Amino acid sequence: MEPQEGRKGIPSLLSSQGECIATNITQLIGWTPLIELRNITEKDGIGARLIGKIEPYQPLSSVKDRSALRLIEDAEEKGLITPGITTLLGVTSGNLGIGVAFIAAQKGYKFIALMPAKLSLDKQILMRFLGVEVVLVDAVQHGFKALLDRVEQMKKDVEDVYVLDQFTNPANPDAHFRWTGPEIWKDTAGKVDIFIAASGSGGTITGVGRYLKTKNPFVKLICVEPAESPVISGGEPAFHNILGIGPGFVPEILDRSQIDEIVTVTTQEAMDMARRLAREEGLLVGISSGANAAACLKEENRGKMIVTMFSSGAERYLNSELFAQVKEECVNINMTF
């Protein structure tokens, strides 16, 4: 299937005649703007153009809205799920679950989300608010296999269940081949030299990278992963706090054959950069976005245009380490009244 021209979402409304009103929230999933990070590049003496794609502009504020929509639409197109009958089931660290939640609510599906316990409290709250049944699993102690084991058990226990597996389903990278990649190519006027993105499920870097290389095989593709758990680089899985990336295994859909380089970023580097993006560029983005931006500064790419992903908004991490210091300060100040 030929990829669409990367203009789903708000632009499709603005180009229409007469009323510019979305028929439902899924129609808003799609195009997001690019922004150049001039303050940071000038301060750090970076000779390259550093461009971020602001995925918090999605309806529910993350790049996973794209994957969620394509995973569901693909299953509908194949006749695998039916609104009002099928129960959707998925493993998520939060953002995909939130994306599935609002689309499921609009389309009429029940959704059960399996999440690692003790992580992503903000996302658990949002999913429950959206009516999702959130099942917590002790993945910190027992690893990702504990989540997969629970999926297999629930497939037996829940009637008419369909698993949305972002780690193995080609519909995930297809969302980015159809939409995200064409957006980047069009909005940079084909000038993008390097695309940098962290790998969680592997969908974004695989789909965008595949599209960009069809347009220009010389586009360099750089994959970012946590330094504490450099599995794609051949290292051992370990705990880290860059939420949403580095699941501790190499996802099936991650196309490593097209990756030109792998860059590791520590949790501290990712957090520091996310805070810099807020205070120096006015951008409220999450921890993995900080990792992506930090990776951009590790390379000497003078004269090049580097595009990276700002995958989700910072408000989704208020109860994480990212906000720990300012949260404590605010609590202490309020206690004086």
mmCIF file of N, CA and C in Angstrom, residues 32-123:
data_model
loop_
_atom_site.group_PDB
_atom_site.id
_atom_site.type_symbol
_atom_site.label_atom_id
_atom_site.label_comp_id
_atom_site.label_asym_id
_atom_site.label_seq_id
_atom_site.Cartn_x
_atom_site.Cartn_y
_atom_site.Cartn_z
ATOM 1 N N THR A 32 2.144 16.652 13.312
ATOM 2 C CA THR A 32 2.639 17.483 14.411
ATOM 3 C C THR A 32 3.763 18.368 13.879
ATOM 4 N N PRO A 33 3.972 19.525 14.493
ATOM 5 C CA PRO A 33 4.969 20.462 13.968
ATOM 6 C C PRO A 33 6.400 20.084 14.341
ATOM 7 N N LEU A 34 7.325 20.591 13.555
ATOM 8 C CA LEU A 34 8.751 20.521 13.851
ATOM 9 C C LEU A 34 9.196 21.858 14.426
ATOM 10 N N ILE A 35 10.177 21.806 15.336
ATOM 11 C CA ILE A 35 10.703 23.035 15.922
ATOM 12 C C ILE A 35 12.216 22.949 16.003
ATOM 13 N N GLU A 36 12.879 24.055 15.692
ATOM 14 C CA GLU A 36 14.342 24.090 15.741
ATOM 15 C C GLU A 36 14.800 24.558 17.124
ATOM 16 N N LEU A 37 15.766 23.844 17.682
ATOM 17 C CA LEU A 37 16.266 24.148 19.024
ATOM 18 C C LEU A 37 17.466 25.093 18.937
ATOM 19 N N ARG A 38 17.185 26.340 18.718
ATOM 20 C CA ARG A 38 18.265 27.295 18.487
ATOM 21 C C ARG A 38 18.996 27.702 19.757
ATOM 22 N N ASN A 39 18.291 27.805 20.860
ATOM 23 C CA ASN A 39 18.955 28.236 22.097
ATOM 24 C C ASN A 39 20.002 27.234 22.561
ATOM 25 N N ILE A 40 19.636 25.955 22.573
ATOM 26 C CA ILE A 40 20.570 24.928 23.028
ATOM 27 C C ILE A 40 21.719 24.755 22.051
ATOM 28 N N THR A 41 21.435 24.760 20.754
ATOM 29 C CA THR A 41 22.517 24.564 19.793
ATOM 30 C C THR A 41 23.508 25.731 19.822
ATOM 31 N N GLU A 42 22.994 26.945 20.002
ATOM 32 C CA GLU A 42 23.894 28.101 20.075
ATOM 33 C C GLU A 42 24.710 28.077 21.365
ATOM 34 N N LYS A 43 24.069 27.745 22.465
ATOM 35 C CA LYS A 43 24.768 27.714 23.759
ATOM 36 C C LYS A 43 25.860 26.658 23.774
ATOM 37 N N ASP A 44 25.584 25.496 23.154
ATOM 38 C CA ASP A 44 26.535 24.394 23.161
ATOM 39 C C ASP A 44 27.493 24.423 21.976
ATOM 40 N N GLY A 45 27.323 25.412 21.106
ATOM 41 C CA GLY A 45 28.219 25.531 19.957
ATOM 42 C C GLY A 45 28.066 24.412 18.948
ATOM 43 N N ILE A 46 26.848 23.924 18.810
ATOM 44 C CA ILE A 46 26.585 22.841 17.863
ATOM 45 C C ILE A 46 26.428 23.438 16.468
ATOM 46 N N GLY A 47 27.185 22.939 15.539
ATOM 47 C CA GLY A 47 27.142 23.475 14.180
ATOM 48 C C GLY A 47 26.047 22.878 13.323
ATOM 49 N N ALA A 48 25.257 21.984 13.889
ATOM 50 C CA ALA A 48 24.177 21.349 13.135
ATOM 51 C C ALA A 48 22.842 22.014 13.457
ATOM 52 N N ARG A 49 21.847 21.756 12.627
ATOM 53 C CA ARG A 49 20.488 22.194 12.909
ATOM 54 C C ARG A 49 19.780 21.055 13.635
ATOM 55 N N LEU A 50 19.315 21.307 14.831
ATOM 56 C CA LEU A 50 18.655 20.291 15.643
ATOM 57 C C LEU A 50 17.152 20.556 15.646
ATOM 58 N N ILE A 51 16.398 19.602 15.119
ATOM 59 C CA ILE A 51 14.962 19.764 14.927
ATOM 60 C C ILE A 51 14.221 18.709 15.741
ATOM 61 N N GLY A 52 13.213 19.134 16.492
ATOM 62 C CA GLY A 52 12.402 18.203 17.268
ATOM 63 C C GLY A 52 10.988 18.137 16.738
ATOM 64 N N LYS A 53 10.432 16.938 16.693
ATOM 65 C CA LYS A 53 9.041 16.754 16.265
ATOM 66 C C LYS A 53 8.175 16.641 17.521
ATOM 67 N N ILE A 54 7.239 17.565 17.672
ATOM 68 C CA ILE A 54 6.532 17.740 18.940
ATOM 69 C C ILE A 54 5.279 16.874 18.986
ATOM 70 N N GLU A 55 5.457 15.624 19.425
ATOM 71 C CA GLU A 55 4.347 14.687 19.494
ATOM 72 C C GLU A 55 3.360 14.968 20.631
ATOM 73 N N PRO A 56 3.692 15.799 21.627
ATOM 74 C CA PRO A 56 2.636 16.201 22.566
ATOM 75 C C PRO A 56 1.456 16.898 21.892
ATOM 76 N N TYR A 57 1.598 17.289 20.624
ATOM 77 C CA TYR A 57 0.481 17.870 19.878
ATOM 78 C C TYR A 57 -0.563 16.828 19.477
ATOM 79 N N GLN A 58 -0.276 15.537 19.673
ATOM 80 C CA GLN A 58 -1.295 14.518 19.428
ATOM 81 C C GLN A 58 -2.452 14.709 20.407
ATOM 82 N N PRO A 59 -3.632 14.167 20.109
ATOM 83 C CA PRO A 59 -4.803 14.406 20.971
ATOM 84 C C PRO A 59 -4.573 14.090 22.444
ATOM 85 N N LEU A 60 -3.905 12.960 22.720
ATOM 86 C CA LEU A 60 -3.602 12.631 24.108
ATOM 87 C C LEU A 60 -2.097 12.631 24.365
ATOM 88 N N SER A 61 -1.417 13.487 23.626
ATOM 89 C CA SER A 61 -0.083 13.983 23.998
ATOM 90 C C SER A 61 1.084 13.029 23.854
ATOM 91 N N SER A 62 0.967 11.999 23.003
ATOM 92 C CA SER A 62 2.165 11.192 22.767
ATOM 93 C C SER A 62 2.163 10.565 21.386
ATOM 94 N N VAL A 63 3.362 10.189 20.945
ATOM 95 C CA VAL A 63 3.551 9.548 19.644
ATOM 96 C C VAL A 63 2.786 8.234 19.571
ATOM 97 N N LYS A 64 2.508 7.615 20.717
ATOM 98 C CA LYS A 64 1.838 6.324 20.738
ATOM 99 C C LYS A 64 0.383 6.410 20.277
ATOM 100 N N ASP A 65 -0.178 7.613 20.200
ATOM 101 C CA ASP A 65 -1.517 7.753 19.630
ATOM 102 C C ASP A 65 -1.526 7.221 18.201
ATOM 103 N N ARG A 66 -0.442 7.455 17.482
ATOM 104 C CA ARG A 66 -0.327 6.982 16.097
ATOM 105 C C ARG A 66 -0.350 5.449 16.043
ATOM 106 N N SER A 67 0.507 4.824 16.850
ATOM 107 C CA SER A 67 0.602 3.366 16.852
ATOM 108 C C SER A 67 -0.712 2.736 17.284
ATOM 109 N N ALA A 68 -1.329 3.303 18.316
ATOM 110 C CA ALA A 68 -2.587 2.759 18.812
ATOM 111 C C ALA A 68 -3.653 2.754 17.723
ATOM 112 N N LEU A 69 -3.758 3.859 16.991
ATOM 113 C CA LEU A 69 -4.756 3.957 15.933
ATOM 114 C C LEU A 69 -4.507 2.923 14.846
ATOM 115 N N ARG A 70 -3.267 2.793 14.419
ATOM 116 C CA ARG A 70 -2.965 1.861 13.327
ATOM 117 C C ARG A 70 -3.143 0.407 13.764
ATOM 118 N N LEU A 71 -2.764 0.084 15.012
ATOM 119 C CA LEU A 71 -2.953 -1.276 15.517
ATOM 120 C C LEU A 71 -4.430 -1.662 15.509
ATOM 121 N N ILE A 72 -5.281 -0.728 15.926
ATOM 122 C CA ILE A 72 -6.717 -1.007 15.970
ATOM 123 C C ILE A 72 -7.313 -1.028 14.570
ATOM 124 N N GLU A 73 -6.972 -0.056 13.746
ATOM 125 C CA GLU A 73 -7.518 -0.017 12.385
ATOM 126 C C GLU A 73 -7.100 -1.246 11.581
ATOM 127 N N ASP A 74 -5.860 -1.669 11.754
ATOM 128 C CA ASP A 74 -5.368 -2.850 11.035
ATOM 129 C C ASP A 74 -6.174 -4.087 11.423
ATOM 130 N N ALA A 75 -6.436 -4.251 12.722
ATOM 131 C CA ALA A 75 -7.224 -5.399 13.179
ATOM 132 C C ALA A 75 -8.658 -5.324 12.662
ATOM 133 N N GLU A 76 -9.213 -4.116 12.591
ATOM 134 C CA GLU A 76 -10.567 -3.945 12.052
ATOM 135 C C GLU A 76 -10.605 -4.278 10.569
ATOM 136 N N GLU A 77 -9.602 -3.810 9.835
ATOM 137 C CA GLU A 77 -9.547 -4.071 8.397
ATOM 138 C C GLU A 77 -9.466 -5.566 8.094
ATOM 139 N N LYS A 78 -8.836 -6.309 8.995
ATOM 140 C CA LYS A 78 -8.683 -7.760 8.806
ATOM 141 C C LYS A 78 -9.837 -8.552 9.410
ATOM 142 N N GLY A 79 -10.805 -7.842 9.982
ATOM 143 C CA GLY A 79 -11.965 -8.509 10.548
ATOM 144 C C GLY A 79 -11.689 -9.274 11.827
ATOM 145 N N LEU A 80 -10.667 -8.839 12.557
ATOM 146 C CA LEU A 80 -10.248 -9.559 13.760
ATOM 147 C C LEU A 80 -10.931 -9.062 15.025
ATOM 148 N N ILE A 81 -11.484 -7.861 14.983
ATOM 149 C CA ILE A 81 -12.118 -7.284 16.168
ATOM 150 C C ILE A 81 -13.435 -6.616 15.785
ATOM 151 N N THR A 82 -14.341 -6.569 16.765
ATOM 152 C CA THR A 82 -15.654 -5.971 16.540
ATOM 153 C C THR A 82 -16.033 -5.105 17.741
ATOM 154 N N PRO A 83 -16.371 -3.840 17.521
ATOM 155 C CA PRO A 83 -16.781 -2.980 18.645
ATOM 156 C C PRO A 83 -17.973 -3.578 19.383
ATOM 157 N N GLY A 84 -17.936 -3.459 20.729
ATOM 158 C CA GLY A 84 -19.018 -3.976 21.542
ATOM 159 C C GLY A 84 -18.926 -5.457 21.844
ATOM 160 N N ILE A 85 -18.008 -6.136 21.174
ATOM 161 C CA ILE A 85 -17.833 -7.576 21.386
ATOM 162 C C ILE A 85 -16.414 -7.899 21.842
ATOM 163 N N THR A 86 -15.435 -7.388 21.105
ATOM 164 C CA THR A 86 -14.033 -7.702 21.387
ATOM 165 C C THR A 86 -13.509 -6.902 22.568
ATOM 166 N N THR A 87 -12.751 -7.585 23.432
ATOM 167 C CA THR A 87 -11.995 -6.913 24.485
ATOM 168 C C THR A 87 -10.556 -6.800 24.040
ATOM 169 N N LEU A 88 -10.020 -5.593 24.011
ATOM 170 C CA LEU A 88 -8.629 -5.362 23.635
ATOM 171 C C LEU A 88 -7.746 -5.545 24.857
ATOM 172 N N LEU A 89 -6.582 -6.160 24.648
ATOM 173 C CA LEU A 89 -5.644 -6.437 25.731
ATOM 174 C C LEU A 89 -4.256 -6.037 25.270
ATOM 175 N N GLY A 90 -3.533 -5.303 26.092
ATOM 176 C CA GLY A 90 -2.201 -4.880 25.674
ATOM 177 C C GLY A 90 -1.260 -4.640 26.829
ATOM 178 N N VAL A 91 0.033 -4.907 26.577
ATOM 179 C CA VAL A 91 1.101 -4.603 27.525
ATOM 180 C C VAL A 91 1.621 -3.206 27.207
ATOM 181 N N THR A 92 1.755 -2.365 28.234
ATOM 182 C CA THR A 92 2.178 -0.982 28.006
ATOM 183 C C THR A 92 2.900 -0.434 29.228
ATOM 184 N N SER A 93 3.835 0.474 28.974
ATOM 185 C CA SER A 93 4.417 1.232 30.087
ATOM 186 C C SER A 93 3.578 2.469 30.360
ATOM 187 N N GLY A 94 2.576 2.694 29.498
ATOM 188 C CA GLY A 94 1.637 3.782 29.754
ATOM 189 C C GLY A 94 1.142 4.524 28.532
ATOM 190 N N ASN A 95 2.044 5.009 27.703
ATOM 191 C CA ASN A 95 1.616 5.876 26.614
ATOM 192 C C ASN A 95 0.808 5.151 25.549
ATOM 193 N N LEU A 96 1.220 3.940 25.166
ATOM 194 C CA LEU A 96 0.398 3.193 24.210
ATOM 195 C C LEU A 96 -0.958 2.894 24.826
ATOM 196 N N GLY A 97 -0.967 2.552 26.108
ATOM 197 C CA GLY A 97 -2.225 2.255 26.773
ATOM 198 C C GLY A 97 -3.176 3.428 26.766
ATOM 199 N N ILE A 98 -2.648 4.613 26.973
ATOM 200 C CA ILE A 98 -3.485 5.817 26.941
ATOM 201 C C ILE A 98 -4.009 6.045 25.523
ATOM 202 N N GLY A 99 -3.144 5.820 24.528
ATOM 203 C CA GLY A 99 -3.579 5.953 23.144
ATOM 204 C C GLY A 99 -4.686 4.974 22.797
ATOM 205 N N VAL A 100 -4.507 3.720 23.178
ATOM 206 C CA VAL A 100 -5.545 2.717 22.930
ATOM 207 C C VAL A 100 -6.816 3.078 23.692
ATOM 208 N N ALA A 101 -6.658 3.592 24.915
ATOM 209 C CA ALA A 101 -7.808 3.871 25.773
ATOM 210 C C ALA A 101 -8.782 4.858 25.131
ATOM 211 N N PHE A 102 -8.275 5.968 24.612
ATOM 212 C CA PHE A 102 -9.223 6.960 24.091
ATOM 213 C C PHE A 102 -9.810 6.527 22.759
ATOM 214 N N ILE A 103 -9.032 5.768 21.964
ATOM 215 C CA ILE A 103 -9.570 5.265 20.701
ATOM 216 C C ILE A 103 -10.604 4.175 20.965
ATOM 217 N N ALA A 104 -10.316 3.297 21.939
ATOM 218 C CA ALA A 104 -11.266 2.253 22.310
ATOM 219 C C ALA A 104 -12.560 2.856 22.838
ATOM 220 N N ALA A 105 -12.432 3.924 23.639
ATOM 221 C CA ALA A 105 -13.620 4.587 24.173
ATOM 222 C C ALA A 105 -14.478 5.156 23.056
ATOM 223 N N GLN A 106 -13.837 5.754 22.065
ATOM 224 C CA GLN A 106 -14.576 6.360 20.969
ATOM 225 C C GLN A 106 -15.239 5.296 20.075
ATOM 226 N N LYS A 107 -14.546 4.172 19.878
ATOM 227 C CA LYS A 107 -15.033 3.148 18.965
ATOM 228 C C LYS A 107 -15.952 2.122 19.636
ATOM 229 N N GLY A 108 -15.908 2.047 20.974
ATOM 230 C CA GLY A 108 -16.796 1.127 21.659
ATOM 231 C C GLY A 108 -16.178 -0.204 22.045
ATOM 232 N N TYR A 109 -14.871 -0.232 22.283
ATOM 233 C CA TYR A 109 -14.193 -1.444 22.748
ATOM 234 C C TYR A 109 -13.906 -1.358 24.253
ATOM 235 N N LYS A 110 -13.934 -2.494 24.925
ATOM 236 C CA LYS A 110 -13.396 -2.577 26.272
ATOM 237 C C LYS A 110 -11.896 -2.797 26.140
ATOM 238 N N PHE A 111 -11.120 -2.217 27.052
ATOM 239 C CA PHE A 111 -9.664 -2.340 26.987
ATOM 240 C C PHE A 111 -9.104 -2.691 28.355
ATOM 241 N N ILE A 112 -8.255 -3.714 28.381
ATOM 242 C CA ILE A 112 -7.530 -4.102 29.591
ATOM 243 C C ILE A 112 -6.056 -3.853 29.352
ATOM 244 N N ALA A 113 -5.422 -3.053 30.212
ATOM 245 C CA ALA A 113 -4.002 -2.730 30.072
ATOM 246 C C ALA A 113 -3.188 -3.451 31.137
ATOM 247 N N LEU A 114 -2.134 -4.130 30.712
ATOM 248 C CA LEU A 114 -1.186 -4.756 31.625
ATOM 249 C C LEU A 114 0.029 -3.851 31.753
ATOM 250 N N MET A 115 0.360 -3.476 32.996
ATOM 251 C CA MET A 115 1.455 -2.531 33.229
ATOM 252 C C MET A 115 2.395 -3.046 34.309
ATOM 253 N N PRO A 116 3.665 -2.666 34.229
ATOM 254 C CA PRO A 116 4.580 -2.958 35.342
ATOM 255 C C PRO A 116 4.140 -2.182 36.584
ATOM 256 N N ALA A 117 4.113 -2.853 37.718
ATOM 257 C CA ALA A 117 3.729 -2.195 38.965
ATOM 258 C C ALA A 117 4.809 -1.210 39.411
ATOM 259 N N LYS A 118 4.408 -0.234 40.198
ATOM 260 C CA LYS A 118 5.309 0.734 40.837
ATOM 261 C C LYS A 118 5.969 1.700 39.852
ATOM 262 N N LEU A 119 5.510 1.709 38.612
ATOM 263 C CA LEU A 119 6.038 2.650 37.620
ATOM 264 C C LEU A 119 4.873 3.431 37.009
ATOM 265 N N SER A 120 5.165 4.638 36.536
ATOM 266 C CA SER A 120 4.210 5.409 35.736
ATOM 267 C C SER A 120 2.867 5.629 36.435
ATOM 268 N N LEU A 121 2.898 6.125 37.654
ATOM 269 C CA LEU A 121 1.664 6.379 38.386
ATOM 270 C C LEU A 121 0.751 7.334 37.625
ATOM 271 N N ASP A 122 1.328 8.367 37.020
ATOM 272 C CA ASP A 122 0.522 9.334 36.273
ATOM 273 C C ASP A 122 -0.265 8.652 35.161
ATOM 274 N N LYS A 123 0.393 7.711 34.482
ATOM 275 C CA LYS A 123 -0.265 7.031 33.361
ATOM 276 C C LYS A 123 -1.328 6.063 33.848
#
